[in-house]
Coordinates of C-alpha atoms in Angstrom, one line a residue:
Chain A
X736 CA -66.6 -44.2 30.6
X737 CA -64.1 -41.7 29.9
X738 CA -63.9 -42.2 26.6
X739 CA -67.6 -41.8 26.0
X740 CA -67.7 -38.5 28.0
X741 CA -64.8 -37.1 26.3
X742 CA -65.7 -38.1 22.7
X743 CA -69.4 -36.8 23.7
X744 CA -67.7 -33.4 24.7
X745 CA -65.5 -33.5 21.5
X746 CA -68.3 -34.4 19.2
X747 CA -70.6 -31.4 20.7
X748 CA -67.8 -28.7 20.6
X749 CA -66.8 -29.8 17.2
X750 CA -70.2 -29.4 15.7
X751 CA -70.6 -26.2 17.6
X752 CA -67.5 -24.8 16.3
X753 CA -68.5 -26.0 12.6
X754 CA -71.7 -24.4 12.9
X755 CA -70.4 -21.0 14.4
X756 CA -68.5 -20.9 11.0
X757 CA -71.7 -20.5 8.9
X758 CA -72.9 -17.2 7.7
X759 CA -76.4 -17.4 8.8
X760 CA -78.0 -16.4 12.2
X761 CA -79.8 -19.7 12.9
X762 CA -76.8 -21.7 12.7
X763 CA -74.7 -19.7 14.8
X764 CA -77.2 -19.7 17.1
X765 CA -77.6 -23.6 17.1
X766 CA -73.5 -24.0 17.3
X767 CA -73.4 -21.5 20.1
X768 CA -76.0 -23.7 21.8
X769 CA -74.1 -27.1 21.3
X770 CA -70.8 -25.2 22.5
X771 CA -72.6 -24.7 25.9
X772 CA -73.9 -28.0 26.0
X773 CA -70.1 -29.4 25.5
X774 CA -68.6 -26.9 28.2
X775 CA -71.2 -28.0 30.3
X776 CA -70.5 -31.4 30.0
X777 CA -66.7 -30.5 30.3
X778 CA -67.1 -28.7 33.7
X779 CA -68.8 -31.5 35.3
X780 CA -66.3 -34.1 34.1
X781 CA -63.7 -31.6 35.7
X782 CA -64.9 -32.9 39.2
X783 CA -64.0 -36.4 38.0
X784 CA -66.4 -38.9 37.2
X785 CA -68.2 -40.7 40.2
X786 CA -70.9 -43.0 39.7
X787 CA -74.0 -43.2 42.5
X788 CA -72.5 -41.1 45.3
X789 CA -74.0 -38.3 47.2
X790 CA -72.6 -35.1 46.5
X791 CA -72.6 -34.6 50.4
X792 CA -69.5 -34.6 52.7
X793 CA -70.7 -36.2 56.2
X794 CA -69.8 -38.7 58.9
X795 CA -69.5 -42.3 57.6
X796 CA -69.5 -41.1 53.8
X797 CA -66.0 -42.3 52.3
X798 CA -67.0 -41.6 48.7
X799 CA -68.7 -38.5 47.5
X800 CA -68.9 -36.4 44.4
X801 CA -67.5 -33.1 44.4
X802 CA -70.6 -30.8 44.4
X803 CA -69.0 -27.6 43.1
X804 CA -68.9 -28.4 39.4
X805 CA -72.6 -29.1 40.0
X806 CA -73.0 -25.5 41.0
X807 CA -71.0 -24.1 38.4
X808 CA -72.8 -26.0 35.7
X809 CA -75.7 -24.8 37.2
X810 CA -75.0 -21.0 36.9
X811 CA -73.5 -22.1 33.6
X812 CA -76.7 -23.2 32.4
X813 CA -78.7 -20.7 33.7
X814 CA -76.4 -17.7 31.9
X815 CA -76.3 -19.5 28.6
X816 CA -80.1 -19.9 28.5
X817 CA -80.5 -16.3 29.1
X818 CA -78.1 -15.1 26.5
X819 CA -79.5 -17.9 24.0
X820 CA -82.9 -16.1 24.5
X821 CA -81.6 -12.8 23.8
X822 CA -79.5 -13.7 20.7
X823 CA -82.7 -15.5 18.9
X824 CA -84.7 -12.6 19.8
X825 CA -81.7 -10.3 18.2
X826 CA -81.6 -12.6 15.3
X827 CA -85.4 -12.2 14.8
X828 CA -85.4 -8.5 14.7
X829 CA -82.6 -8.7 12.6
X830 CA -84.4 -10.8 10.2
X831 CA -87.8 -9.0 10.3
X832 CA -86.0 -5.3 10.0
X833 CA -83.7 -6.1 7.0
X834 CA -85.2 -9.0 5.3
X835 CA -81.7 -11.0 5.3
X836 CA -80.5 -13.5 8.3
X837 CA -77.2 -12.9 7.0
X838 CA -74.7 -12.2 9.7
X839 CA -72.8 -9.9 7.8
X840 CA -73.6 -5.8 7.9
X841 CA -74.3 -4.4 4.5
X842 CA -73.2 -1.0 3.4
X843 CA -77.0 0.1 3.6
X844 CA -77.4 -0.8 6.9
X845 CA -74.8 1.2 8.3
X846 CA -77.2 4.5 8.7
X847 CA -77.3 5.6 12.3
X848 CA -78.4 8.6 14.4
X849 CA -76.3 11.3 16.0
X850 CA -76.4 13.8 18.8
X851 CA -77.6 14.3 22.1
X852 CA -81.0 15.5 21.0
X853 CA -83.2 14.2 17.8
X854 CA -81.8 17.2 15.3
X855 CA -85.0 17.3 13.2
X856 CA -83.7 15.3 10.3
X857 CA -84.2 11.5 10.6
X858 CA -81.0 9.7 9.4
X859 CA -82.9 6.5 9.2
X860 CA -85.2 7.8 6.7
X861 CA -83.8 7.3 3.2
X862 CA -86.0 10.3 1.5
X863 CA -84.6 12.6 3.9
X864 CA -81.1 11.4 3.2
X865 CA -81.7 11.7 -0.5
X866 CA -83.3 15.1 -0.3
X867 CA -80.3 16.5 1.5
X868 CA -77.9 15.8 -1.0
Chain B
X16 CA -64.0 -4.7 62.2
X17 CA -65.3 -5.9 58.8
X18 CA -65.2 -3.2 56.2
X19 CA -68.6 -3.6 54.4
X20 CA -67.4 -0.7 52.0
X21 CA -65.8 -2.9 50.0
X22 CA -68.9 -4.3 48.5
X23 CA -70.5 -1.2 48.3
X24 CA -69.5 -0.2 44.7
X25 CA -71.3 -4.0 43.7
X26 CA -74.5 -3.5 45.8
X27 CA -75.4 0.3 44.8
X28 CA -75.5 0.0 41.1
X29 CA -77.5 -3.4 41.9
X30 CA -80.1 -1.4 44.0
X31 CA -80.0 1.2 41.8
X32 CA -80.9 -0.7 38.7
X33 CA -83.7 -2.5 40.2
X34 CA -84.8 0.6 41.5
X35 CA -85.0 2.5 38.4
X36 CA -87.3 -0.2 37.2
X37 CA -89.9 0.7 39.5
X38 CA -90.0 4.4 38.3
X39 CA -92.9 5.1 36.1
X40 CA -92.6 5.4 32.8
X41 CA -93.2 8.9 32.5
X42 CA -91.1 10.5 35.1
X43 CA -87.8 10.8 33.1
X44 CA -86.7 13.3 35.1
X45 CA -86.9 11.3 38.2
X46 CA -85.6 8.6 36.7
X47 CA -82.5 10.8 35.6
X48 CA -82.0 12.3 38.9
X49 CA -82.0 8.7 40.8
X50 CA -79.3 7.5 38.0
X51 CA -77.0 10.5 38.6
X52 CA -77.1 10.8 42.2
X53 CA -76.2 7.1 42.4
X54 CA -73.2 7.5 39.8
X55 CA -72.0 10.5 41.9
X56 CA -72.7 8.6 45.2
X57 CA -70.7 5.7 43.5
X58 CA -67.9 8.1 42.7
X59 CA -67.4 9.4 46.0
X60 CA -67.2 5.6 47.3
X61 CA -64.7 5.1 44.9
X62 CA -62.5 7.8 46.1
X63 CA -63.3 6.7 50.0
X64 CA -62.1 3.2 48.7
X65 CA -59.0 4.3 46.9
X66 CA -57.9 6.0 50.2
X67 CA -58.7 2.6 52.2
X68 CA -56.5 0.8 49.7
X69 CA -53.5 2.7 50.8
X70 CA -53.3 0.4 53.6
X71 CA -52.7 -2.5 51.5
X72 CA -55.2 -5.3 50.1
X73 CA -58.3 -6.2 52.3
X74 CA -60.4 -9.0 51.7
X75 CA -64.6 -9.0 52.3
X76 CA -66.1 -12.3 52.7
X77 CA -69.7 -12.3 51.3
X78 CA -72.0 -14.1 53.7
X79 CA -68.7 -14.3 56.5
X80 CA -68.1 -17.8 54.5
X81 CA -63.9 -17.8 54.8
X82 CA -62.0 -18.3 51.7
X83 CA -61.5 -20.3 49.7
X84 CA -65.1 -21.9 50.4
X85 CA -67.0 -18.5 50.4
X86 CA -67.2 -15.6 47.9
X87 CA -64.2 -12.8 48.5
X88 CA -64.3 -9.5 47.1
X89 CA -60.6 -7.8 47.4
X90 CA -59.8 -4.5 47.4
X91 CA -56.3 -3.4 46.6
X92 CA -54.7 -0.3 44.8
X93 CA -55.2 -2.0 41.6
X94 CA -58.8 -2.6 41.9
X95 CA -59.3 1.1 43.6
X96 CA -57.7 2.4 40.5
X97 CA -59.9 0.7 38.3
X98 CA -62.9 1.3 40.3
X99 CA -62.3 5.0 40.0
X100 CA -61.5 5.3 36.5
X101 CA -65.1 3.3 35.7
X102 CA -66.7 5.8 38.1
X103 CA -65.4 8.8 36.3
X104 CA -66.3 7.5 33.1
X105 CA -69.5 6.3 34.2
X106 CA -70.4 10.0 35.7
X107 CA -69.4 11.5 32.2
X108 CA -71.6 9.0 30.5
X109 CA -74.4 9.6 32.3
X110 CA -74.0 13.4 32.3
X111 CA -74.1 13.0 28.3
X112 CA -77.2 10.4 28.1
X113 CA -79.6 12.6 30.3
X114 CA -78.9 15.6 27.7
X115 CA -81.2 13.3 25.3
X116 CA -79.9 10.1 24.6
X117 CA -81.6 8.3 27.2
X118 CA -85.1 9.0 25.7
X119 CA -84.1 7.0 22.9
X120 CA -85.1 3.7 24.3
X121 CA -86.3 1.9 27.1
X122 CA -84.7 1.3 30.4
X123 CA -81.3 2.9 29.2
X124 CA -80.5 3.8 32.8
X125 CA -81.3 0.4 34.5
X126 CA -78.9 -1.2 32.0
X127 CA -76.4 1.5 32.5
X128 CA -76.4 0.4 36.3
X129 CA -76.2 -3.0 35.4
X130 CA -73.3 -2.6 33.3
X131 CA -71.6 -0.5 36.0
X132 CA -72.1 -3.5 38.4
X133 CA -70.7 -6.1 36.3
X134 CA -67.5 -3.7 35.8
X135 CA -67.0 -3.0 39.4
X136 CA -67.5 -6.7 40.2
X137 CA -65.2 -8.1 37.8
X138 CA -62.6 -5.2 39.4
X139 CA -63.1 -6.2 43.0
X140 CA -63.7 -10.4 42.8
X141 CA -61.2 -12.5 44.2
X142 CA -62.5 -15.6 42.5
X143 CA -62.1 -16.5 38.9
X144 CA -65.7 -18.1 38.6
X145 CA -67.0 -14.8 39.8
X146 CA -64.9 -13.1 37.5
X147 CA -66.7 -15.0 34.7
X148 CA -70.2 -14.1 36.4
X149 CA -69.4 -10.3 36.4
X150 CA -67.9 -10.5 33.0
X151 CA -71.4 -12.0 32.1
X152 CA -73.3 -9.3 34.1
X153 CA -71.4 -6.5 32.2
X154 CA -72.0 -8.1 28.8
X155 CA -75.5 -8.7 29.2
X156 CA -75.8 -4.9 29.9
X157 CA -73.7 -4.3 27.3
X158 CA -75.6 -6.0 24.7
X159 CA -79.0 -3.9 25.8
X160 CA -76.6 -0.7 26.0
X161 CA -75.6 -1.9 22.1
X162 CA -79.2 -1.9 21.0
X163 CA -79.9 1.2 22.4
X164 CA -81.7 3.5 20.0
X165 CA -82.6 0.6 17.7
X166 CA -81.7 0.5 13.8
X167 CA -80.7 -2.2 11.4
X168 CA -77.1 -1.3 12.3
X169 CA -77.3 -1.8 15.8
X170 CA -79.1 -5.2 15.4
X171 CA -76.7 -6.8 12.9
X172 CA -73.7 -5.6 15.1
X173 CA -75.6 -6.4 18.1
X174 CA -75.5 -9.8 16.8
X175 CA -72.1 -10.0 15.6
X176 CA -71.0 -8.5 19.1
X177 CA -73.0 -11.0 21.3
X178 CA -72.2 -14.1 19.3
X179 CA -68.4 -13.3 19.6
X180 CA -68.3 -12.5 23.2
X181 CA -70.8 -15.8 23.9
X182 CA -68.0 -17.7 22.2
X183 CA -65.4 -15.9 24.5
X184 CA -67.4 -16.9 27.4
X185 CA -67.8 -20.4 26.7
X186 CA -63.9 -20.4 26.2
X187 CA -63.8 -18.9 29.9
X188 CA -65.9 -21.9 31.1
X189 CA -63.8 -24.5 29.5
X190 CA -60.5 -22.5 31.0
X191 CA -62.5 -22.5 34.6
X192 CA -62.8 -26.1 34.3
X193 CA -59.4 -26.7 33.5
X194 CA -58.1 -24.9 36.4
X195 CA -60.6 -26.3 38.8
X196 CA -59.5 -29.8 37.5
X197 CA -56.0 -29.2 37.7
X198 CA -55.9 -27.3 41.1
X199 CA -59.4 -28.0 42.8
X200 CA -60.0 -24.2 43.6
X201 CA -61.0 -21.1 41.9
X202 CA -60.1 -18.8 44.4
X203 CA -57.3 -16.3 43.0
X204 CA -55.0 -16.6 46.2
X205 CA -55.7 -20.3 46.9
X206 CA -54.9 -20.7 42.9
X207 CA -51.7 -18.8 43.4
X208 CA -50.4 -21.0 46.1
X209 CA -51.6 -24.4 44.5
X210 CA -50.6 -23.3 41.1
X211 CA -46.8 -22.8 42.9
X212 CA -47.0 -26.4 44.5
X213 CA -48.3 -27.9 41.2
X214 CA -46.7 -31.0 40.1
X215 CA -45.1 -31.1 36.8
X216 CA -47.0 -33.6 35.4
X217 CA -50.0 -31.4 35.4
X218 CA -48.2 -28.1 34.0
X219 CA -49.3 -28.8 30.6
X220 CA -52.9 -28.8 31.4
X221 CA -52.2 -25.7 33.4
X222 CA -50.7 -23.9 30.5
X223 CA -53.7 -24.7 28.2
X224 CA -56.0 -23.1 30.9
X225 CA -53.9 -19.9 31.1
X226 CA -53.5 -19.6 27.3
X227 CA -57.4 -20.2 27.0
X228 CA -58.1 -17.5 29.8
X229 CA -55.4 -15.2 27.7
X230 CA -57.8 -15.8 24.6
X231 CA -60.9 -14.5 26.7
X232 CA -59.1 -11.3 27.8
X233 CA -57.8 -10.8 24.6
X234 CA -60.9 -11.0 23.1
X235 CA -62.4 -8.3 25.7
X236 CA -59.5 -5.7 24.8
X237 CA -59.4 -6.4 21.0
X238 CA -56.0 -7.4 20.7
X239 CA -55.1 -8.8 17.0
X240 CA -56.2 -11.3 15.9
X241 CA -59.6 -10.6 17.9
X242 CA -59.8 -7.3 17.3
X243 CA -62.2 -7.0 14.5
X244 CA -65.5 -7.2 16.5
X245 CA -64.6 -3.6 18.2
X246 CA -64.6 -1.2 15.1
X247 CA -68.4 -2.3 14.1
X248 CA -69.9 -2.7 17.8
X249 CA -68.4 0.6 18.7
X250 CA -69.4 2.6 15.7
X251 CA -73.2 1.1 15.8
X252 CA -73.8 1.9 19.5
X253 CA -75.2 5.1 20.9
X254 CA -72.6 7.5 22.2
X255 CA -72.8 7.5 25.9
X256 CA -73.0 3.4 26.1
X257 CA -69.8 3.3 24.0
X258 CA -68.4 6.5 26.2
X259 CA -68.8 3.6 29.1
X260 CA -67.5 1.0 26.8
X261 CA -63.8 2.7 26.9
X262 CA -64.0 1.0 30.4
X263 CA -64.9 -2.3 28.9
X264 CA -61.7 -2.9 26.9
X265 CA -59.8 -2.2 30.0
X266 CA -61.7 -4.8 32.0
X267 CA -59.7 -7.1 29.7
X268 CA -56.1 -5.8 30.3
X269 CA -57.1 -5.5 33.8
X270 CA -57.9 -9.1 34.0
X271 CA -54.6 -10.1 32.3
X272 CA -52.5 -8.0 34.7
X273 CA -54.3 -9.4 37.5
X274 CA -54.1 -13.2 36.5
X275 CA -50.5 -12.8 35.6
X276 CA -49.0 -11.0 38.5
X277 CA -51.0 -13.1 40.6
X278 CA -52.2 -16.6 39.9
X279 CA -49.5 -17.6 36.9
X280 CA -46.7 -15.2 38.4
X281 CA -44.8 -18.5 39.5
X282 CA -42.9 -19.6 36.6
X283 CA -42.3 -23.1 37.0
X284 CA -44.8 -24.0 34.1
X285 CA -43.4 -21.3 31.8
X286 CA -46.5 -19.4 31.5
X287 CA -44.8 -15.9 31.6
X288 CA -42.4 -16.6 29.0
X289 CA -45.3 -17.9 26.8
X290 CA -47.4 -15.0 27.6
X291 CA -44.3 -12.6 26.8
X292 CA -44.1 -14.5 23.4
X293 CA -47.6 -14.0 22.5
X294 CA -48.7 -10.7 23.7
X295 CA -45.6 -8.7 22.6
X296 CA -46.1 -9.5 18.8
X297 CA -49.9 -9.2 19.3
X298 CA -49.5 -5.9 20.9
X299 CA -47.4 -4.6 18.5
X300 CA -49.3 -5.6 15.6
X301 CA -52.4 -4.4 17.6
X302 CA -50.9 -0.8 17.5
X303 CA -49.6 -0.9 14.1
X304 CA -53.1 -2.1 12.9
X305 CA -54.9 0.7 15.1
X306 CA -52.8 3.3 13.6
X307 CA -53.1 2.2 9.9
X308 CA -57.2 2.3 10.5
X309 CA -56.8 5.5 12.0
X310 CA -54.9 6.6 8.9
X311 CA -57.2 5.0 6.4
X312 CA -60.4 5.6 7.9
X313 CA -63.4 7.0 6.1
X314 CA -65.7 8.2 9.1
X315 CA -65.0 9.9 12.4
X316 CA -66.3 7.0 14.2
X317 CA -64.0 4.5 12.4
X318 CA -61.5 7.0 13.5
X319 CA -62.5 6.9 17.1
X320 CA -62.7 2.9 17.1
X321 CA -59.2 2.4 15.4
X322 CA -57.7 4.8 17.9
X323 CA -59.2 2.5 20.9
X324 CA -57.7 -0.4 19.3
X325 CA -54.4 1.5 19.1
X326 CA -54.5 2.7 22.4
X327 CA -55.2 -1.1 23.8
X328 CA -51.9 -1.9 21.6
X329 CA -50.1 0.5 23.2
X330 CA -51.2 -0.5 26.8
X331 CA -50.7 -4.3 26.4
X332 CA -47.2 -3.6 24.8
X333 CA -46.3 -1.5 27.8
X334 CA -47.7 -4.2 30.2
X335 CA -46.2 -7.4 28.5
X336 CA -43.1 -7.4 30.5
X337 CA -45.0 -7.3 34.0
X338 CA -42.2 -5.3 35.5
X339 CA -42.7 -2.6 37.8
X340 CA -42.0 0.4 35.8
X341 CA -43.7 -1.2 32.8
X342 CA -47.2 -2.0 34.9
X343 CA -47.1 1.7 36.4
X344 CA -46.5 3.4 33.2
X345 CA -49.5 1.1 31.7
X346 CA -51.8 1.7 34.4
X347 CA -51.2 5.4 34.1
X348 CA -51.8 4.9 30.0
X349 CA -55.0 3.2 31.1
X350 CA -56.3 6.0 33.2
X351 CA -55.8 8.4 30.1
X352 CA -57.0 6.0 27.5
X353 CA -60.2 5.8 29.4
X354 CA -60.8 9.3 29.4
X355 CA -59.7 10.3 26.0
X356 CA -61.7 7.4 24.3
X357 CA -65.0 8.4 26.2
X358 CA -64.2 12.1 25.1
X359 CA -63.7 11.1 21.5
X360 CA -66.6 9.2 21.0
X361 CA -69.0 12.0 22.5
X362 CA -67.4 14.4 20.5
X363 CA -67.6 12.4 17.5
X364 CA -71.5 12.2 18.5
X365 CA -71.7 15.9 18.8
X366 CA -70.2 16.7 15.2
X367 CA -71.9 14.2 13.1
X368 CA -75.1 15.5 14.7
X369 CA -74.6 19.1 13.2
X370 CA -73.5 17.6 9.8
X371 CA -76.7 16.3 9.4
X372 CA -76.9 13.5 6.5
X373 CA -73.0 13.7 6.0
X374 CA -73.3 12.5 9.4
X375 CA -69.5 11.5 10.5
X376 CA -68.1 10.6 7.2
X377 CA -64.7 12.6 6.4
X378 CA -66.2 14.6 3.5
X379 CA -65.7 18.5 3.3
X380 CA -69.1 19.2 2.0
X381 CA -70.7 20.3 4.8
X382 CA -69.9 23.2 7.5
X383 CA -70.1 22.2 11.1
X384 CA -72.1 24.5 13.5
X385 CA -69.9 25.7 16.3
X386 CA -67.0 25.0 14.3
X387 CA -64.9 26.5 16.6
X388 CA -65.9 24.6 20.1
X389 CA -66.1 21.6 18.0
X390 CA -62.8 22.0 16.3
X391 CA -61.1 23.0 19.2
X392 CA -62.1 20.2 21.6
X393 CA -61.4 17.9 18.6
X394 CA -57.7 19.0 18.2
X395 CA -57.3 18.4 22.1
X396 CA -58.7 15.2 21.8
X397 CA -56.3 14.5 18.8
X398 CA -53.1 15.9 20.8
X399 CA -54.1 13.6 23.7
X400 CA -54.6 10.4 21.7
X401 CA -51.7 10.9 19.6
X402 CA -49.6 11.8 22.6
X403 CA -48.5 15.1 21.8
X404 CA -47.5 17.3 24.7
X405 CA -49.4 19.0 27.0
X406 CA -52.3 16.5 27.8
X407 CA -51.7 13.1 29.6
X408 CA -51.1 11.1 26.4
X409 CA -47.5 12.3 26.2
X410 CA -46.7 11.6 30.2
X411 CA -48.1 8.4 29.4
X412 CA -46.2 7.8 26.4
X413 CA -43.1 9.1 27.9
X414 CA -43.7 6.9 30.9
X415 CA -44.2 3.8 28.6
X416 CA -41.1 4.4 26.7
X417 CA -38.9 4.9 29.9
X418 CA -40.4 1.7 31.3
X419 CA -39.8 -0.2 28.3
X420 CA -35.9 1.0 28.4
X421 CA -33.7 -2.0 28.8
X422 CA -36.1 -4.7 28.5
X423 CA -35.3 -7.1 25.8
X424 CA -38.4 -6.0 23.8
X425 CA -37.3 -2.3 23.8
X426 CA -36.3 -1.7 20.2
X427 CA -39.4 -3.6 18.8
X428 CA -41.7 -1.7 21.2
X429 CA -40.0 2.0 20.9
X430 CA -40.1 1.6 16.9
X431 CA -43.7 0.6 16.8
X432 CA -44.8 3.0 19.4
X433 CA -43.0 6.0 17.7
X434 CA -44.2 4.8 14.1
X435 CA -47.7 4.4 15.1
X436 CA -47.6 7.8 17.1
X437 CA -46.5 9.7 13.6
X438 CA -49.0 7.6 11.8
X439 CA -51.8 8.6 14.3
X440 CA -50.7 12.2 14.2
X441 CA -51.0 12.2 10.2
X442 CA -54.4 10.3 10.6
X443 CA -56.0 12.9 13.0
X444 CA -54.4 15.9 11.3
X445 CA -56.4 14.7 7.9
X446 CA -59.5 13.8 9.7
X447 CA -59.7 17.4 11.4
X448 CA -58.6 19.3 8.5
X449 CA -61.4 17.6 6.3
X450 CA -63.9 18.1 8.6
X451 CA -63.5 21.7 10.1
X452 CA -61.1 23.5 7.8
X453 CA -61.8 22.5 4.4
X454 CA -65.5 22.4 4.9
X455 CA -67.5 23.7 2.1
X456 CA -70.7 26.1 2.5
X457 CA -73.0 23.7 0.7
X458 CA -76.5 24.3 2.9
X459 CA -77.9 21.2 4.4
X460 CA -81.5 21.0 2.9
X461 CA -84.6 19.6 4.6
X462 CA -86.9 17.0 3.0
X463 CA -89.2 20.0 1.6
X464 CA -86.3 21.4 -0.4
X465 CA -85.7 24.4 1.8
X466 CA -82.5 25.3 3.4
X467 CA -82.3 24.1 7.0
X468 CA -81.5 26.1 9.8
X469 CA -78.4 24.9 11.7
X470 CA -79.3 23.5 15.2
X471 CA -76.3 24.0 17.6
X472 CA -75.6 21.1 19.8
X473 CA -76.6 22.1 23.3
X474 CA -73.6 23.7 25.5
X475 CA -74.0 21.1 28.3
X476 CA -72.9 18.3 25.9
X477 CA -69.7 20.3 24.8
X478 CA -69.2 20.5 28.7
X479 CA -69.1 16.9 29.4
X480 CA -66.5 16.4 26.4
X481 CA -64.4 19.5 27.9
X482 CA -64.7 17.7 31.5
X483 CA -63.2 14.8 30.2
X484 CA -60.2 16.6 28.5
X485 CA -60.1 18.8 31.7
X486 CA -59.6 15.3 33.2
X487 CA -56.5 14.4 30.8
X488 CA -55.1 17.8 31.6
X489 CA -55.2 17.2 35.3
X490 CA -53.6 13.8 34.8
X491 CA -50.7 15.5 33.1
X492 CA -50.3 18.6 35.4
X493 CA -50.5 16.0 38.5
X494 CA -48.5 13.5 36.4
X495 CA -45.7 12.9 39.3
X496 CA -48.3 12.2 42.1
X497 CA -50.1 9.9 39.9
X498 CA -47.3 8.1 38.5
X499 CA -46.1 7.7 42.4
X500 CA -49.5 6.0 43.0
X501 CA -49.3 3.7 40.1
X502 CA -45.8 2.9 41.0
X503 CA -47.1 1.9 44.6
X504 CA -50.0 0.0 43.0
X505 CA -47.4 -2.0 40.6
X506 CA -45.1 -2.8 43.5
X507 CA -48.2 -3.9 45.6
X508 CA -49.0 -6.1 42.6
X509 CA -45.7 -7.7 42.6
X510 CA -45.2 -8.7 46.0
X511 CA -48.1 -10.9 45.4
X512 CA -48.0 -12.5 49.1
X513 CA -49.6 -9.1 50.4
X514 CA -53.0 -10.4 48.4
X515 CA -52.6 -14.0 49.6
X516 CA -52.4 -13.1 53.3
X517 CA -55.4 -10.6 53.0
X518 CA -57.6 -13.0 51.3
X519 CA -57.0 -16.1 53.9
X520 CA -54.5 -15.1 56.9
X521 CA -53.9 -18.6 57.9
X522 CA -55.9 -21.2 56.0
X523 CA -53.4 -21.8 52.9
X524 CA -50.2 -23.8 53.5
X525 CA -47.4 -21.2 53.2
X526 CA -45.6 -20.9 49.8
X527 CA -42.3 -22.4 49.6

């Protein structure tokens, strides 16, 4: 069983890392998800692999499963779920606003607003930028 | 008597953040009042906690579950010092934000307080898994703050920033899992005891866990080769958010110092030696790269971002040895670097706002309104950042150079720090003279072709930057007492039995 779990973690992590290195947003997100699956399994295995035992220590219980990694995995799942949702929204908005799902930032995207108050000219408006020159 | 104040820096921002959600949409002034009042209260609490920390480390068991089974929050001099720095920067950032930045997107103040919650929690926690959780809290809030204001640049760099940090979080979990698998605990004080007693067969796994953790913290503090996310994220983010991010990079430095003085201080597994071998060259390259980046930057945002990278390089180069004098100097420099990093980003925002479409680019075409005030502030910022007297950058660099004297890396560190300072000096001088001295007389034209009246930046905004600079002046003027405080902090860190005893007086077996 050890080799099965270990190779499962290895395959998930390897596939995740491969996808992370792609330059479009969707594969990167899938890669992040696979990586978090890999790490969840890994955390689980760090409490040692035990079969069919309760995660409770009580009178007359000789063998038990370590409950702490299960709690850790639960927290990690919740956090990675929230993060994945956020990144998906970010990627979607990025695609809709710029027309490309490339993770790279183009020179033409690099315009931002400055100043504590909005000072009249809107820097995101290309017409205003051209006129100003 | 249990000291409940220790948990206050975590509870107060959490309650404020949630309370702010219930303030109706139109009540901007009410929202601002609550937010500022909360940060002021937080600052006061942090000052009180600094006073309490003088009596040695104290632990607070959340829910009264004894360590190592429950969650502990530990206050010692280091965490109190970091809390003070975070509160000071938070105060400046929120004062700048209420001038107008907070109107350009929803829930700025809520995200801001969640970020403070994460930062404070990371400084206080005495548990590695909770360190991960607080890292996530501060990161989730920081993703929101990077995006505040909207626009394609923020979306794209927000995605990159989130992706990089999610990978780092995954690596953090791998490290946490390994640590638990090897030692059976995640409480830092308990870890310190068990790591020292670990059989030699497990040393290899422990080293892997320690180095994975180091990678995570290196990503946070933008250490080469993990520095490349910082300029794009910090350039795209809105000014008050990025000012608060000045503390974010220091969270990584804090975590490195904490873990390697407490948990991995025992050298049986050879972790300290490996840390030195990795950290010294990486920090030196970070510093050099930051200085070259400042020298070659084409915009003021790049200048500010790369000077942040350079200051992280200086800080970690100083701290790498983990000697008392070195940690003390590094902590002094950390305080300075928080203040000046925040000041510089706020100032760039003000200057760029007055220059219209040229914005922050280092081009001499457009005159800067209020050139005297903004130019003067930029001059002072540059001096402090480079490390010229009389501001705190000078005292910090002298303390670092002095602390490194006699260490085995002294020659390398002195050379890199001094050469980088020269490069930074030239870079800042070039930027300042281009923007403020060579400024042309070309009038800005509005969309209709008419010359546009320059709108001066609000004086309050300049005042916030001046306040931060005054902070560095105070750090410099009271350099002696501050350095005594950091000396005491370093001495307390290196005597880790104090921390271990504070967390659990009798629960752990005594260290051999």
